[in-house]
JSON list of C-alpha atoms in Angstrom, two decimals:
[
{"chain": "A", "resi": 4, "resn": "UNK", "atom": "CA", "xyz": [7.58, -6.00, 19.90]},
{"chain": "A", "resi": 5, "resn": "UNK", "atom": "CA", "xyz": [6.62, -5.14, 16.51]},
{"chain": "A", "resi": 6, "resn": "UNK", "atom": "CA", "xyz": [5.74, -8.26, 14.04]},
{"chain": "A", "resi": 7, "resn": "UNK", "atom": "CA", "xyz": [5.37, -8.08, 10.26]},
{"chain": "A", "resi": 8, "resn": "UNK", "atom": "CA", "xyz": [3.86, -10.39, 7.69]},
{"chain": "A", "resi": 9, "resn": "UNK", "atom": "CA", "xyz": [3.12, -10.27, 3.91]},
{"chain": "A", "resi": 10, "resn": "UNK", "atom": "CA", "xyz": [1.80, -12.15, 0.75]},
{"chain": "A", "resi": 11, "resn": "UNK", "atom": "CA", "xyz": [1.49, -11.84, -2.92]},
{"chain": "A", "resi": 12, "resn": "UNK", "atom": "CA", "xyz": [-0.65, -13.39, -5.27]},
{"chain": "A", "resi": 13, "resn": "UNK", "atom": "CA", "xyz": [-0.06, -13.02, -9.21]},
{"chain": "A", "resi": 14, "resn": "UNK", "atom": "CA", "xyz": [-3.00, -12.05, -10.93]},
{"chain": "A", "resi": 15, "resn": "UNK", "atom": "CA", "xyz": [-3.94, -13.46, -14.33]},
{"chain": "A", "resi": 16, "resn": "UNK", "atom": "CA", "xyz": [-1.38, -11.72, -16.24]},
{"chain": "A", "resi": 17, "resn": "UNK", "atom": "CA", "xyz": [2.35, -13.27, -17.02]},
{"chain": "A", "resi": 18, "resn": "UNK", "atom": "CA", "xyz": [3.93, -11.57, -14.28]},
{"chain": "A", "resi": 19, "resn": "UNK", "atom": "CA", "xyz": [3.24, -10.08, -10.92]},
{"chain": "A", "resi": 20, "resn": "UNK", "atom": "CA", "xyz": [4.33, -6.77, -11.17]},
{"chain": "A", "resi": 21, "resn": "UNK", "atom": "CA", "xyz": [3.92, -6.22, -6.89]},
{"chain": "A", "resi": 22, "resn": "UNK", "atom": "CA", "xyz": [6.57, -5.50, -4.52]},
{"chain": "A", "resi": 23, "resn": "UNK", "atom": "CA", "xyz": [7.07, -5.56, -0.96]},
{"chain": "A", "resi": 24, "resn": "UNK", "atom": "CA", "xyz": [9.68, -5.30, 1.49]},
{"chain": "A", "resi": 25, "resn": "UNK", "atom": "CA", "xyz": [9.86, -5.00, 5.60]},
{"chain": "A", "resi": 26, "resn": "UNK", "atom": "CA", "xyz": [12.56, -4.46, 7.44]},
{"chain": "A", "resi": 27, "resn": "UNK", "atom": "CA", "xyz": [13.32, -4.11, 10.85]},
{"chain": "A", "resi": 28, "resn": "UNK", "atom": "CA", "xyz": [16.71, -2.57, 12.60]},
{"chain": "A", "resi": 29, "resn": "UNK", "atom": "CA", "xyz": [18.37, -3.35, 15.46]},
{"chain": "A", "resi": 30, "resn": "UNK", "atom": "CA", "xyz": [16.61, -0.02, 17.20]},
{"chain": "A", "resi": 31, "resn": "UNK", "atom": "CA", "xyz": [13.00, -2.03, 16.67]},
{"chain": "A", "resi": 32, "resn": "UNK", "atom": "CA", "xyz": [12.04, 0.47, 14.02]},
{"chain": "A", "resi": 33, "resn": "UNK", "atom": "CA", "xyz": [10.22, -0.79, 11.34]},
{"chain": "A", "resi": 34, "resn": "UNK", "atom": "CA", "xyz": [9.65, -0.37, 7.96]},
{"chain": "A", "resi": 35, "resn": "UNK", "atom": "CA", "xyz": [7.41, -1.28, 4.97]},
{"chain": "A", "resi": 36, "resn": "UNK", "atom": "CA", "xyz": [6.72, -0.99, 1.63]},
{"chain": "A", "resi": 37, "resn": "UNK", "atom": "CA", "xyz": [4.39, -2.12, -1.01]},
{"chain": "A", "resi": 38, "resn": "UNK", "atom": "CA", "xyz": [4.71, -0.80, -4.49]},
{"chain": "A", "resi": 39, "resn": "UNK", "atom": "CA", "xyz": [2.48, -1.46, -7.18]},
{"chain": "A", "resi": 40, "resn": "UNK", "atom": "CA", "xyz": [3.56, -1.58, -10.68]},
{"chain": "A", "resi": 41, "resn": "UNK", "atom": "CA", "xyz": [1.22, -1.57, -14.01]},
{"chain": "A", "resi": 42, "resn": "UNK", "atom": "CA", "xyz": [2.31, -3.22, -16.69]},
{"chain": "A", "resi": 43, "resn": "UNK", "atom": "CA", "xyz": [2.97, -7.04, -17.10]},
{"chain": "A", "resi": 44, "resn": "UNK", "atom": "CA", "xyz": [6.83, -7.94, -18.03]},
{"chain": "A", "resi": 45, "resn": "UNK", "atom": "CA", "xyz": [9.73, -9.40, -16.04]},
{"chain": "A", "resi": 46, "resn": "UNK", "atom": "CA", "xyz": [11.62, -5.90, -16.31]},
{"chain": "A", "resi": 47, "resn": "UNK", "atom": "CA", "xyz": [8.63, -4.12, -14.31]},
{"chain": "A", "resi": 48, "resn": "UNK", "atom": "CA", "xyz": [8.07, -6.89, -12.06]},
{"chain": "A", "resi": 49, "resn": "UNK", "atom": "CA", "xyz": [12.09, -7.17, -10.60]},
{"chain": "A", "resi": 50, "resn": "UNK", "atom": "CA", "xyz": [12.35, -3.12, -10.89]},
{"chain": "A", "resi": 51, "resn": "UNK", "atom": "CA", "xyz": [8.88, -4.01, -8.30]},
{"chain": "A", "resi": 52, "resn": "UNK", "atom": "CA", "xyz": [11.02, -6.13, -5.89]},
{"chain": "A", "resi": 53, "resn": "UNK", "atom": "CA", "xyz": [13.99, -3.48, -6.28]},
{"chain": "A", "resi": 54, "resn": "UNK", "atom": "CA", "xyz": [12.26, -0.05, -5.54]},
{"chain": "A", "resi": 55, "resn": "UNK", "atom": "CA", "xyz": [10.27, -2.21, -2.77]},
{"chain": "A", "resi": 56, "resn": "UNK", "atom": "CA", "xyz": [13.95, -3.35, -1.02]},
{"chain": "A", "resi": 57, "resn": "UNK", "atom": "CA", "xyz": [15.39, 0.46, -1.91]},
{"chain": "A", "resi": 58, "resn": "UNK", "atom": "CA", "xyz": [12.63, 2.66, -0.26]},
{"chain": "A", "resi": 59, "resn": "UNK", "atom": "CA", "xyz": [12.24, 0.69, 2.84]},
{"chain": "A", "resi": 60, "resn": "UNK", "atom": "CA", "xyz": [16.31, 0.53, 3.47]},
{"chain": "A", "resi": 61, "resn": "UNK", "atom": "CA", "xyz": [16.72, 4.26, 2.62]},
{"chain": "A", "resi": 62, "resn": "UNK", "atom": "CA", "xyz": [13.78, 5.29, 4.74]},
{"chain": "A", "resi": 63, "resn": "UNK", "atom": "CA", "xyz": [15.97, 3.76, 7.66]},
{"chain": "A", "resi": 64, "resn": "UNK", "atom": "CA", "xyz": [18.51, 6.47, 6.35]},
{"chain": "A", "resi": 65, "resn": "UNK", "atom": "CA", "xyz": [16.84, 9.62, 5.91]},
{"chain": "A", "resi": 66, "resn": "UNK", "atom": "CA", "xyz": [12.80, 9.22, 5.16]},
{"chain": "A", "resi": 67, "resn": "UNK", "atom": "CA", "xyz": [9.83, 7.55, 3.01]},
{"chain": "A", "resi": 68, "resn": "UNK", "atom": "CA", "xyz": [9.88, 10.12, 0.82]},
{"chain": "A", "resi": 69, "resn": "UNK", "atom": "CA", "xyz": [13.52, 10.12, -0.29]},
{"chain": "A", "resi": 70, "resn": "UNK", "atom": "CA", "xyz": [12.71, 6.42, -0.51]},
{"chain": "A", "resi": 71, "resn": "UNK", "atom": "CA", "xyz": [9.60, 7.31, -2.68]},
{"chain": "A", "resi": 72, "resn": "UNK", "atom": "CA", "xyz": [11.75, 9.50, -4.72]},
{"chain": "A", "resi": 73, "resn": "UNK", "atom": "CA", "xyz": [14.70, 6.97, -5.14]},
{"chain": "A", "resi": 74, "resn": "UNK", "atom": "CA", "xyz": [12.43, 4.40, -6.14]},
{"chain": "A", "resi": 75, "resn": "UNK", "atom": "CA", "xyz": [11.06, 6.86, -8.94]},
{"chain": "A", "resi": 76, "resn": "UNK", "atom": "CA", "xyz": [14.52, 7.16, -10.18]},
{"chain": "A", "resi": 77, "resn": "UNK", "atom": "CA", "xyz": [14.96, 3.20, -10.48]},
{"chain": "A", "resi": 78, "resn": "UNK", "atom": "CA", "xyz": [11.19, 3.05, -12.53]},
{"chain": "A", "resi": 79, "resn": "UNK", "atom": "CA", "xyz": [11.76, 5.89, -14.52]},
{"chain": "A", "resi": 80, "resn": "UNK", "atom": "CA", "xyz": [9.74, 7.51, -16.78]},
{"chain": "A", "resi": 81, "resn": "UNK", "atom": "CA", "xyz": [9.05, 3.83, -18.73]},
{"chain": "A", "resi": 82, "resn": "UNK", "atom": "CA", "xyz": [7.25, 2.71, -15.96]},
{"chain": "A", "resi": 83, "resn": "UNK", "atom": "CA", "xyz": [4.32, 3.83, -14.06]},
{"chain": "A", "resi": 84, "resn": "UNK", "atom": "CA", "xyz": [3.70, 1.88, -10.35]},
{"chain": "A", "resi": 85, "resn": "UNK", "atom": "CA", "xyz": [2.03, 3.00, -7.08]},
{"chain": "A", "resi": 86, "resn": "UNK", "atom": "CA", "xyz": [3.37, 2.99, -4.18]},
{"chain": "A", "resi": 87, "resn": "UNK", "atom": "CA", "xyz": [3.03, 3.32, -0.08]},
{"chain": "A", "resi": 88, "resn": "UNK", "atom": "CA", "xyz": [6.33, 3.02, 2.60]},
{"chain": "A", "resi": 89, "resn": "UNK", "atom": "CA", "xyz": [5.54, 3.26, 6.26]},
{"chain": "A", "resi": 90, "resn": "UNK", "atom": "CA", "xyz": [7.93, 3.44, 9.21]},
{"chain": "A", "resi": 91, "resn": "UNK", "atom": "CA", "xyz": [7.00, 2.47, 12.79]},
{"chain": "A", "resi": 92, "resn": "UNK", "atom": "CA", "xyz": [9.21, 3.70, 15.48]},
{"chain": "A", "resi": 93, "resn": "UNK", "atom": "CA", "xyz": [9.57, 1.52, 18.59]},
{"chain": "A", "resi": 94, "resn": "UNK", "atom": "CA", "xyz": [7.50, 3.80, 20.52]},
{"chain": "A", "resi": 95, "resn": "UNK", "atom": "CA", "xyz": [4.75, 2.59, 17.96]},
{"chain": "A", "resi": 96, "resn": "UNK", "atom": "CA", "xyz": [5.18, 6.19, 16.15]},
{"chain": "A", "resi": 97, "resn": "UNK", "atom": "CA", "xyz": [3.43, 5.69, 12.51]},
{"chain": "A", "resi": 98, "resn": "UNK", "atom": "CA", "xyz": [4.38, 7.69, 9.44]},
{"chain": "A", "resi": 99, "resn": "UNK", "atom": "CA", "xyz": [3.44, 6.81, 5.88]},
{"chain": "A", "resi": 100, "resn": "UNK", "atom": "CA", "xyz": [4.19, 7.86, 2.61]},
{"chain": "A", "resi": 101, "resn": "UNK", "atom": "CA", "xyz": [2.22, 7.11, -0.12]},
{"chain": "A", "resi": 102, "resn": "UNK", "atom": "CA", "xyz": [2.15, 8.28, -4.28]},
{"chain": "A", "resi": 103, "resn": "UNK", "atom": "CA", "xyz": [-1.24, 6.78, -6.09]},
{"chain": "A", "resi": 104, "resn": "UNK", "atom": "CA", "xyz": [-3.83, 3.94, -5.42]},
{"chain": "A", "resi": 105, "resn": "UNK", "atom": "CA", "xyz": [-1.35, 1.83, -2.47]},
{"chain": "A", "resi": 106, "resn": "UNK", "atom": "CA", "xyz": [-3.36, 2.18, 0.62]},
{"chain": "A", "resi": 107, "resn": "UNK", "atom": "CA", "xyz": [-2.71, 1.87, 4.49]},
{"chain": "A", "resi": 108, "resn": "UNK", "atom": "CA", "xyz": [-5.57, 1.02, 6.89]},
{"chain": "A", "resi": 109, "resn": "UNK", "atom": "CA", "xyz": [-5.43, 1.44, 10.44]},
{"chain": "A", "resi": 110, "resn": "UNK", "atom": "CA", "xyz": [-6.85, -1.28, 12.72]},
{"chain": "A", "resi": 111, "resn": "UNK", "atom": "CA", "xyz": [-7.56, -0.33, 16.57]},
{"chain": "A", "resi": 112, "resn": "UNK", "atom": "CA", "xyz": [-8.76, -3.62, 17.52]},
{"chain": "A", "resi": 113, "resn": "UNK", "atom": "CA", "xyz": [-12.59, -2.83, 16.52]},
{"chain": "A", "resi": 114, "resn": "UNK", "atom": "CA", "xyz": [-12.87, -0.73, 13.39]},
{"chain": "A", "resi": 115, "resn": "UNK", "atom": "CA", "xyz": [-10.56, -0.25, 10.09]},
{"chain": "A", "resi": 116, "resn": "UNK", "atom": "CA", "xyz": [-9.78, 3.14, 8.87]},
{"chain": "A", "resi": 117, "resn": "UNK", "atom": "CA", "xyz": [-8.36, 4.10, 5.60]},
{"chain": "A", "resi": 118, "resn": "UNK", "atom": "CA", "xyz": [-5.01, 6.55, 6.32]},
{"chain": "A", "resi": 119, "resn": "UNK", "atom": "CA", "xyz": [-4.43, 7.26, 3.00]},
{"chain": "A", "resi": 120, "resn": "UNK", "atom": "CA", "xyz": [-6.36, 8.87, 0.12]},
{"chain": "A", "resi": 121, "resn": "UNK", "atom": "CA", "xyz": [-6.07, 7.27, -3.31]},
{"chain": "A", "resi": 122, "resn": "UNK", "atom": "CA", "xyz": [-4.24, 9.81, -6.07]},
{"chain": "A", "resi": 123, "resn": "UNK", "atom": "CA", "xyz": [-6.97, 8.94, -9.40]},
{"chain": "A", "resi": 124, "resn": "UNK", "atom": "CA", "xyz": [-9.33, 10.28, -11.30]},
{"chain": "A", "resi": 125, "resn": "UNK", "atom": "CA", "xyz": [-12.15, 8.51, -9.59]},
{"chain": "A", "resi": 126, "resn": "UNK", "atom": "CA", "xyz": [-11.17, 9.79, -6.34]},
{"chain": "A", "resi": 127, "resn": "UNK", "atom": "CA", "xyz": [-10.87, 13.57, -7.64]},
{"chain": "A", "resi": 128, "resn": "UNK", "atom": "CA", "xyz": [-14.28, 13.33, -8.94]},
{"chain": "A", "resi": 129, "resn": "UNK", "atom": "CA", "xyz": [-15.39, 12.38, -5.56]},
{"chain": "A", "resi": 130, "resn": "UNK", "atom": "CA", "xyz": [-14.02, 15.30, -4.06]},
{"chain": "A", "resi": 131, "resn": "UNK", "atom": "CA", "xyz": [-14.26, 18.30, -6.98]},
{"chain": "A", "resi": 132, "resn": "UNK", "atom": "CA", "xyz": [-17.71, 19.31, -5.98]},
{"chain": "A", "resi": 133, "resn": "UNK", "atom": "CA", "xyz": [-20.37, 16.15, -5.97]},
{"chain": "A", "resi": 134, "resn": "UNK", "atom": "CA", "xyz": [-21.33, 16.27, -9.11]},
{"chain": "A", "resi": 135, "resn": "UNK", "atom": "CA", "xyz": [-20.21, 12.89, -10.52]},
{"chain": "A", "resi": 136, "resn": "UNK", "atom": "CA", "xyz": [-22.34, 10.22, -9.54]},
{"chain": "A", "resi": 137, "resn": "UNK", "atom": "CA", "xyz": [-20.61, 7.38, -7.82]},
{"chain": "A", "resi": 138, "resn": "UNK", "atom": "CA", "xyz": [-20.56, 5.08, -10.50]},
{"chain": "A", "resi": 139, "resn": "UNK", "atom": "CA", "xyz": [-19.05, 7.48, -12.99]},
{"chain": "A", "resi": 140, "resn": "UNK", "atom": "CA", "xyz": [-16.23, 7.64, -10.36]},
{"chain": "A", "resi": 141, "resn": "UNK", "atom": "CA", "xyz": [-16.24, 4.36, -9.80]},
{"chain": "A", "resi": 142, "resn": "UNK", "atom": "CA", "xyz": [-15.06, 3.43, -13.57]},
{"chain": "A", "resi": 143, "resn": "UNK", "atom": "CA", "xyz": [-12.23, 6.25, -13.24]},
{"chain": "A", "resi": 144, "resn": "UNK", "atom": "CA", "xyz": [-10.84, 4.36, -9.97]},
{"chain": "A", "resi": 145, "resn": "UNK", "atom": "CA", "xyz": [-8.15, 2.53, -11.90]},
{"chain": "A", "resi": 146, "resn": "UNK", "atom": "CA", "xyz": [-7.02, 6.21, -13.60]},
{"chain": "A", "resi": 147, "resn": "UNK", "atom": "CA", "xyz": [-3.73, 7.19, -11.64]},
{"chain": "A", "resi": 148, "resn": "UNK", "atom": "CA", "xyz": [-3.88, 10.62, -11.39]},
{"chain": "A", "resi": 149, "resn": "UNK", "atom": "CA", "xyz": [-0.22, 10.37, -9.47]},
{"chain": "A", "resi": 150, "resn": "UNK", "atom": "CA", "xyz": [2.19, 7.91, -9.81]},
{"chain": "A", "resi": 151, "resn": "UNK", "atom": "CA", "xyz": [6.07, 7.34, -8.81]},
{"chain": "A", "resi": 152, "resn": "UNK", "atom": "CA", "xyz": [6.90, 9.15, -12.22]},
{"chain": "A", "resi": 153, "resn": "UNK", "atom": "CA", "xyz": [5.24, 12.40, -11.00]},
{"chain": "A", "resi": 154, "resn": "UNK", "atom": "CA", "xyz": [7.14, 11.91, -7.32]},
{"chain": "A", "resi": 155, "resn": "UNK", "atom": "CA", "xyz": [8.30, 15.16, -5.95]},
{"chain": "A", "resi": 156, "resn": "UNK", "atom": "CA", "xyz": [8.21, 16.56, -2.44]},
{"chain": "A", "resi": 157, "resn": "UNK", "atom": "CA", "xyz": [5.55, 18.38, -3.40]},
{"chain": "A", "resi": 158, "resn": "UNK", "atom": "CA", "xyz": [3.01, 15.56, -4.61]},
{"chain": "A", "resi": 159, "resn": "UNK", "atom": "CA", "xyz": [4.14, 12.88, -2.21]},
{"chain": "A", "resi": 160, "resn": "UNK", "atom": "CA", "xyz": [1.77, 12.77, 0.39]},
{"chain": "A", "resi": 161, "resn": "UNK", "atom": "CA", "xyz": [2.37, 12.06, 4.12]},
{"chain": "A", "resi": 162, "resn": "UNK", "atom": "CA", "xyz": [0.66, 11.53, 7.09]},
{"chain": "A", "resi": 163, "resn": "UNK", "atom": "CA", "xyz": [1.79, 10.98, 11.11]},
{"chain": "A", "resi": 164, "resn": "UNK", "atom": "CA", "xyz": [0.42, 9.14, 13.47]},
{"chain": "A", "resi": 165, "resn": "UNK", "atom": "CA", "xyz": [2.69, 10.30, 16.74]},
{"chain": "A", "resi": 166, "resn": "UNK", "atom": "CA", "xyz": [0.73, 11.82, 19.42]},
{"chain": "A", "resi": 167, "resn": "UNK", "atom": "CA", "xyz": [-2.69, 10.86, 20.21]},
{"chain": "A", "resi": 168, "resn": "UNK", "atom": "CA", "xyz": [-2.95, 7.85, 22.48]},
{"chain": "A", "resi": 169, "resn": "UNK", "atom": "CA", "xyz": [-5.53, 5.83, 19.78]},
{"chain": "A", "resi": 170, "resn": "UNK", "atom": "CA", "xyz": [-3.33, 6.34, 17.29]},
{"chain": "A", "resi": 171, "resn": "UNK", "atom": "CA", "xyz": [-0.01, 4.52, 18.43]},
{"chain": "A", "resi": 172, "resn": "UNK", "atom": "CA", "xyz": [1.00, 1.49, 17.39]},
{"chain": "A", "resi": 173, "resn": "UNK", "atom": "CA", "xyz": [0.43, -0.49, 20.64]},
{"chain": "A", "resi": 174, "resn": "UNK", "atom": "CA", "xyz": [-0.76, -4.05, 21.31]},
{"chain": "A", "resi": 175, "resn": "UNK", "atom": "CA", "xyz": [-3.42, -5.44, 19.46]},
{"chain": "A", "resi": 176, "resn": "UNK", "atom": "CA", "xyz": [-3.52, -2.89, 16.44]},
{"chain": "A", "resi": 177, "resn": "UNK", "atom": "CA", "xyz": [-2.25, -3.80, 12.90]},
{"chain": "A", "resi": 178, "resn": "UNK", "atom": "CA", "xyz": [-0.97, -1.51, 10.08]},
{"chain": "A", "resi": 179, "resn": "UNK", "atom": "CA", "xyz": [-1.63, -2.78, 6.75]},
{"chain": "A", "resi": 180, "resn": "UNK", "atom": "CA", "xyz": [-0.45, -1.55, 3.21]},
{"chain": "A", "resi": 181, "resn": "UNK", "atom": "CA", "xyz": [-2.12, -2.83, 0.13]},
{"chain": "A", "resi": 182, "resn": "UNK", "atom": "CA", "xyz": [-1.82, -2.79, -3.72]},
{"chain": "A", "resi": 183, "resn": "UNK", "atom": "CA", "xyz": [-5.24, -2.24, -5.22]},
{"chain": "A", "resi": 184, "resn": "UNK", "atom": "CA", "xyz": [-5.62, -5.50, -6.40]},
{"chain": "A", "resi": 185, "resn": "UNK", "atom": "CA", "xyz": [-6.81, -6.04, -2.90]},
{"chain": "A", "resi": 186, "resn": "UNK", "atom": "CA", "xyz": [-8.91, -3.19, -1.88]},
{"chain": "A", "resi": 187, "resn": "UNK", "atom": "CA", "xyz": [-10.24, -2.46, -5.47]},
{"chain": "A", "resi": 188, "resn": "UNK", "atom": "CA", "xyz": [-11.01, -6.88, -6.19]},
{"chain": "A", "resi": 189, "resn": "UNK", "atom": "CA", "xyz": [-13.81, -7.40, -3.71]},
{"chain": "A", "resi": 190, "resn": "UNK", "atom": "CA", "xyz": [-11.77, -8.17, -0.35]},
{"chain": "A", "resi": 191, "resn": "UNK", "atom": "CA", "xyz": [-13.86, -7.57, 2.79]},
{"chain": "A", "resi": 192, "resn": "UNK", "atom": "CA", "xyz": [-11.01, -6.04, 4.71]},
{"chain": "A", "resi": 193, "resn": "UNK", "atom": "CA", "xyz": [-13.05, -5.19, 7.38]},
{"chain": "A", "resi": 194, "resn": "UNK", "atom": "CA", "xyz": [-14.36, -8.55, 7.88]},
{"chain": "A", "resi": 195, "resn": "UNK", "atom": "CA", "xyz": [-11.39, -10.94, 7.72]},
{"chain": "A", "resi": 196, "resn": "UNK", "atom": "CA", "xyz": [-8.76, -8.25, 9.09]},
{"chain": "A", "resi": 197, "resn": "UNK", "atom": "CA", "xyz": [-11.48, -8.63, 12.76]},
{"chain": "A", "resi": 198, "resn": "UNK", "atom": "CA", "xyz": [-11.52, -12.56, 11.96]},
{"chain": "A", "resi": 199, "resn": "UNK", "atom": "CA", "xyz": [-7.60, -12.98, 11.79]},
{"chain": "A", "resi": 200, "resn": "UNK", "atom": "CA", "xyz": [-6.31, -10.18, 13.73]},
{"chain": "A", "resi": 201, "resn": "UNK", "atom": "CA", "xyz": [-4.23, -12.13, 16.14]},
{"chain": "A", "resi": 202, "resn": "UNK", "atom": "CA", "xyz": [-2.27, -14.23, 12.99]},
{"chain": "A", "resi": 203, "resn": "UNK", "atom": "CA", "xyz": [-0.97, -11.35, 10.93]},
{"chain": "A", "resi": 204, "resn": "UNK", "atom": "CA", "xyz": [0.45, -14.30, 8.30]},
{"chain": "A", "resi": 205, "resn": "UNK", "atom": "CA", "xyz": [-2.93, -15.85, 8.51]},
{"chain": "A", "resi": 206, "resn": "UNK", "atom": "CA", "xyz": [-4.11, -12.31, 7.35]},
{"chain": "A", "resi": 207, "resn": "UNK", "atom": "CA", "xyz": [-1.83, -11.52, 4.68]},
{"chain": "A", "resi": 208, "resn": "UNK", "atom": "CA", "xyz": [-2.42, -14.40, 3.14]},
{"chain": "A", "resi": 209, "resn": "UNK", "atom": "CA", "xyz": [-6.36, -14.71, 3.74]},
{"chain": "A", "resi": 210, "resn": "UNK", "atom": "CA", "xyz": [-6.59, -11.04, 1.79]},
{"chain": "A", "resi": 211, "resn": "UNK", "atom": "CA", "xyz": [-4.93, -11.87, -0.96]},
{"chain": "A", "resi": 212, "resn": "UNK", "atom": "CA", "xyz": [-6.61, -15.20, -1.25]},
{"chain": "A", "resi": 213, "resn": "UNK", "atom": "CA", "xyz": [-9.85, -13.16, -1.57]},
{"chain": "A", "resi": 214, "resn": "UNK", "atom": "CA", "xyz": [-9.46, -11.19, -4.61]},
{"chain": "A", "resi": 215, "resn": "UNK", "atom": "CA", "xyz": [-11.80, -11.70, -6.73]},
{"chain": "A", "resi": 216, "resn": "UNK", "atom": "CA", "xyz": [-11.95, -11.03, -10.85]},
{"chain": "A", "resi": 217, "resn": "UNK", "atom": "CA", "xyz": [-13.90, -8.48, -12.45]},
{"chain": "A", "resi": 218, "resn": "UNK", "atom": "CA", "xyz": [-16.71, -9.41, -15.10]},
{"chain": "A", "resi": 219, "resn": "UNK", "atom": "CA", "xyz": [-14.54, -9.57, -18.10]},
{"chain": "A", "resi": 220, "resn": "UNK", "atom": "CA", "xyz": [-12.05, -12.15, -15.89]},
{"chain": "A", "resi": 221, "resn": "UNK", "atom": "CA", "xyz": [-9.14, -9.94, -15.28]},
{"chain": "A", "resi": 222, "resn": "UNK", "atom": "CA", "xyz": [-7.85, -10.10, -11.68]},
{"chain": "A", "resi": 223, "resn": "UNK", "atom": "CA", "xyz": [-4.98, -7.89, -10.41]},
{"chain": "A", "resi": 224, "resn": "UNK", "atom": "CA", "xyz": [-1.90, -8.72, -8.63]},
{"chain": "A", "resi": 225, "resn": "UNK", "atom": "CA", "xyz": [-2.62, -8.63, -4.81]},
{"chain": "A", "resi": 226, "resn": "UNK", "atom": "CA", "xyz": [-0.24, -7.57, -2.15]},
{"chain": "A", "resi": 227, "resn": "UNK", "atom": "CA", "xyz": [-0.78, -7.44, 1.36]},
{"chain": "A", "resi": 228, "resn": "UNK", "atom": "CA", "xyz": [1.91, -6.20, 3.99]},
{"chain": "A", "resi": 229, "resn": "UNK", "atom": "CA", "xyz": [0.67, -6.22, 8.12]},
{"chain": "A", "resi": 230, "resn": "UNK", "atom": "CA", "xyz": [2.80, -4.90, 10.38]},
{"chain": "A", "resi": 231, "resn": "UNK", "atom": "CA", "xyz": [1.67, -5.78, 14.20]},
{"chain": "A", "resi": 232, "resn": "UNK", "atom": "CA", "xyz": [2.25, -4.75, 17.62]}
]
């Protein structure tokens, strides 16, 4: 029996320009989606809650990234968001999509692990030969390098979780998606997903809670969505 749960928590701009969306059929698939939108105006933050609704109910249909790719169309190019859709077959099957900084993390019960790899300049810098020191990449993390205005088939990434036995959904791992207001603002994911495991609302709510400000004050909208077995 698959459970979901998510929160949102505006950060200290006008609007929160998050989405999320889960949805499970009548089959016990599931599906998720957080999308991430930057900017601060009501326009971005309902096309947020739209795209979030659209890519989770056309995943259902045909896949995440025809939902990624729909969800691009409803943005367009005056907009620039992040996104990550995953879809959990009854079986506990995984498969996420993801365009940009919108991260899923895998829980087993002991350790988290990061599924996804962020698309910025930070994280190309990391990975284009060693050269930049950490910190330099550090300051580019907020850079999209990707976002749902570049989505294609080509730069949508993807990755399965189907076949090895620690890597099913089964009872007492999560599935988490978040917007980078909670993974970049100082959450310890780690600490409070092994705390509140067995409450996946308790969770969702305790992350985003926990987002902290950066030094000049500015803290980002935080989004949580935890998807349970």
């Amino acid at each position: 029996m698959i459970t979901t749960a998510n929160a949102t928590r505006r950060g200290t701009r006008d609007h929160n320009c998050d989405g999320a969306h889960t949805w499970t059929t009548a089959d016990g698939t599931t599906h998720a989606t957080v999308i991430d939108g930057t900017g601060d105006s009501r326009e971005l933050a309902h096309l947020a809650d739209v795209a979030a609704v659209a890519v989770s109910r056309i995943a259902d249909r045909r896949s995440g990234l025809a939902g990624l790719l729909t969800a691009a169309d409803l943005l367009g190019d005056d907009h620039t968001a992040a996104a990550v859709t995953a879809t959990v077959s009854s079986d506990g099957g995984v498969q996420v999509c993801w365009i940009g900084d919108c991260r899923a993390w895998w829980w087993d019960g002991s350790a988290l692990r990061q599924l996804t790899t962020d698309h910025t300049m930070g994280q190309l810098l990391r990975v284009s030969g060693g050269y930049a020191a950490e910190q330099v990449a550090a300051s580019q993390d907020h850079w999209l390098r990707l976002s749902l205005a570049e989505a294609t088939p080509v730069t949508v990434a993807e990755v399965r979780a189907l076949d090895a036995d620690d890597t099913l959904l089964t009872e007492g791992h999560l599935l988490l998606l978040t917007s980078d207001g909670v993974h970049q603002g100082g959450v310890p994911l780690a600490a409070l997903t092994r705390l509140h495991a067995k409450d996946p609302q308790r969770l969702a709510d305790v992350l985003v809670a926990a987002a902290q400000a950066r030094d000049d004050g500015y803290r980002d909208d935080a989004t949580v969505v935890v998807i349970a077995a």
